[in-house]
């Protein structure tokens, strides 16, 4: 189930707010420019479906979203315990960073935490199956799908270069781990 937990950035042990209500999650994130919604409707493809099948299943949603945002491409990301170089890949996502375009993800299977650092607050958004999140360009954040991830997600890009991070160099993410090491 999707969850939003908000903390003061100096107090990782005490949540200020926690909710599993999708409407409340969207309401709390909207003032930050973060888009959060559920895509209900199509039959969810099996976890073993190839990228072309996953993209075809969600094509009407993707076309609408890409038309609204000006995004130019979409692909399918699959990360699981068998993913090559998984520890290095996870470490890359766990460091606080920003992007020069919105980071848009739709969770087909599995779950992961987008942890946002805005002003003096930490917003831990656990996204699950059928969740769409769009983190605005320039927003400090990191991502964690855990030490044994099992995620299939659509990624939507505006730039053809794809996922490029600008790391902040802080260790803040280590104090707000979504999953135990």
XYZ file of C-alpha atoms in Angstrom:
181
model
C 0.000 0.000 0.000
C 1.304 3.478 -0.873
C 2.518 5.473 2.102
C 3.730 9.022 2.702
C 5.819 9.698 5.803
C 7.036 13.248 6.491
C 9.916 14.107 8.856
C 11.812 17.203 9.935
C 15.203 16.783 8.256
C 16.949 16.884 11.653
C 14.717 14.262 13.355
C 14.756 10.978 11.398
C 13.240 8.958 14.228
C 9.975 10.923 14.599
C 7.471 11.243 11.731
C 5.472 14.478 11.547
C 2.797 12.828 9.383
C 2.100 9.378 8.019
C -0.758 8.461 5.673
C -1.785 5.677 3.306
C -4.669 7.619 1.779
C -3.789 8.238 -1.905
C -5.805 11.491 -1.985
C -3.987 12.795 1.106
C -0.616 11.744 -0.341
C -1.388 13.690 -3.534
C -2.627 16.673 -1.507
C 0.532 16.805 0.631
C 2.849 16.490 -2.395
C 1.042 18.856 -4.762
C 2.358 22.095 -3.153
C 5.872 20.751 -3.819
C 5.062 20.358 -7.513
C 5.098 16.555 -7.148
C 2.481 14.688 -9.126
C 1.147 11.541 -7.437
C -1.739 9.489 -8.787
C -3.007 5.961 -9.322
C -3.498 4.586 -12.837
C -6.470 2.257 -12.622
C -7.866 0.498 -15.639
C -5.750 -1.756 -17.793
C -5.145 -5.395 -16.967
C -1.726 -5.429 -15.303
C 0.693 -7.452 -17.437
C 2.492 -10.380 -15.793
C 5.778 -9.636 -14.058
C 7.535 -11.690 -16.744
C 6.102 -9.590 -19.626
C 8.643 -8.117 -22.008
C 9.134 -4.353 -22.290
C 7.103 -4.068 -25.508
C 4.063 -5.722 -23.854
C 4.304 -3.465 -20.791
C 4.588 -0.337 -22.946
C 1.673 -1.436 -25.156
C -0.524 -2.101 -22.111
C -0.034 1.440 -20.802
C 0.238 3.205 -24.185
C -3.022 5.241 -23.801
C -1.874 6.498 -20.383
C 1.639 7.176 -21.652
C 0.438 9.063 -24.721
C -1.747 11.313 -22.556
C 0.995 11.899 -19.966
C 3.685 12.511 -22.567
C 1.399 14.942 -24.381
C 0.795 16.866 -21.139
C 4.444 17.001 -20.095
C 6.263 17.179 -23.417
C 8.162 13.985 -22.584
C 9.748 12.317 -25.569
C 10.353 8.706 -24.613
C 9.407 5.916 -22.244
C 11.064 2.649 -21.341
C 10.687 -0.199 -18.870
C 13.056 -0.657 -15.940
C 13.250 -4.093 -14.318
C 15.335 -4.467 -11.168
C 15.427 -7.673 -9.138
C 17.936 -9.632 -7.025
C 19.474 -11.037 -10.235
C 20.226 -7.595 -11.707
C 23.974 -7.335 -12.510
C 25.956 -5.010 -10.220
C 22.910 -4.537 -7.951
C 24.846 -3.167 -4.924
C 26.538 -0.493 -7.075
C 23.246 0.354 -8.790
C 21.469 0.709 -5.438
C 24.274 2.915 -4.077
C 23.905 5.210 -7.098
C 20.200 5.746 -6.371
C 20.713 6.095 -2.587
C 22.814 9.255 -2.800
C 20.900 12.542 -2.675
C 20.719 14.061 -6.153
C 18.719 16.231 -8.539
C 17.908 16.040 -12.242
C 17.628 18.626 -15.004
C 14.220 17.198 -15.951
C 11.267 15.774 -14.047
C 11.785 12.195 -12.866
C 8.607 10.310 -13.801
C 7.961 6.713 -12.776
C 4.961 4.398 -12.913
C 5.107 1.205 -10.828
C 3.812 -1.816 -12.747
C 5.038 -4.316 -10.124
C 6.824 -4.063 -6.805
C 7.511 -0.962 -4.775
C 10.149 1.614 -3.974
C 10.662 4.745 -1.920
C 11.199 8.162 -3.462
C 12.589 10.244 -0.607
C 12.412 13.986 -1.254
C 14.330 16.691 0.627
C 12.421 19.961 0.361
C 13.291 22.911 2.621
C 13.600 21.432 6.131
C 11.444 18.349 5.530
C 11.923 14.802 4.262
C 9.010 13.281 2.312
C 9.303 9.490 2.080
C 6.863 8.364 -0.626
C 6.521 4.602 -0.833
C 5.162 3.926 -4.306
C 3.485 0.604 -5.068
C 1.797 -1.093 -8.013
C -0.271 1.371 -10.151
C 1.326 4.492 -8.586
C 2.620 7.312 -10.777
C 5.035 9.834 -9.299
C 6.649 12.801 -11.005
C 9.425 14.527 -9.060
C 10.067 18.030 -10.413
C 13.342 19.049 -11.998
C 15.824 20.291 -9.386
C 14.152 18.576 -6.393
C 16.670 16.933 -4.060
C 15.826 13.263 -3.613
C 17.027 9.676 -3.579
C 15.409 6.318 -4.317
C 15.454 2.966 -2.519
C 13.822 -0.296 -3.568
C 15.640 -2.235 -0.850
C 18.503 -4.712 -0.791
C 16.424 -7.329 -2.677
C 14.321 -5.235 -5.076
C 11.647 -6.641 -7.343
C 10.451 -3.682 -9.406
C 9.022 -3.259 -12.883
C 8.475 0.419 -13.650
C 7.851 2.676 -16.602
C 10.308 5.556 -16.917
C 9.329 8.647 -18.877
C 12.002 11.023 -20.195
C 11.997 14.427 -21.846
C 15.654 14.289 -22.873
C 17.036 11.466 -24.982
C 20.033 11.053 -22.641
C 17.812 9.382 -20.019
C 18.600 9.232 -16.302
C 21.402 11.657 -15.369
C 21.967 12.601 -11.713
C 23.619 15.673 -10.238
C 24.742 14.497 -6.775
C 24.567 16.954 -3.850
C 27.406 15.335 -1.891
C 25.484 15.233 1.407
C 25.101 12.181 3.635
C 21.481 13.009 4.529
C 20.164 9.878 2.810
C 22.061 7.665 5.252
C 19.995 9.076 8.139
C 16.656 8.436 6.410
C 17.080 4.938 5.011
C 13.814 3.531 3.656
C 14.984 -0.058 4.078
C 17.416 -1.599 6.540
C 20.847 -2.354 5.173
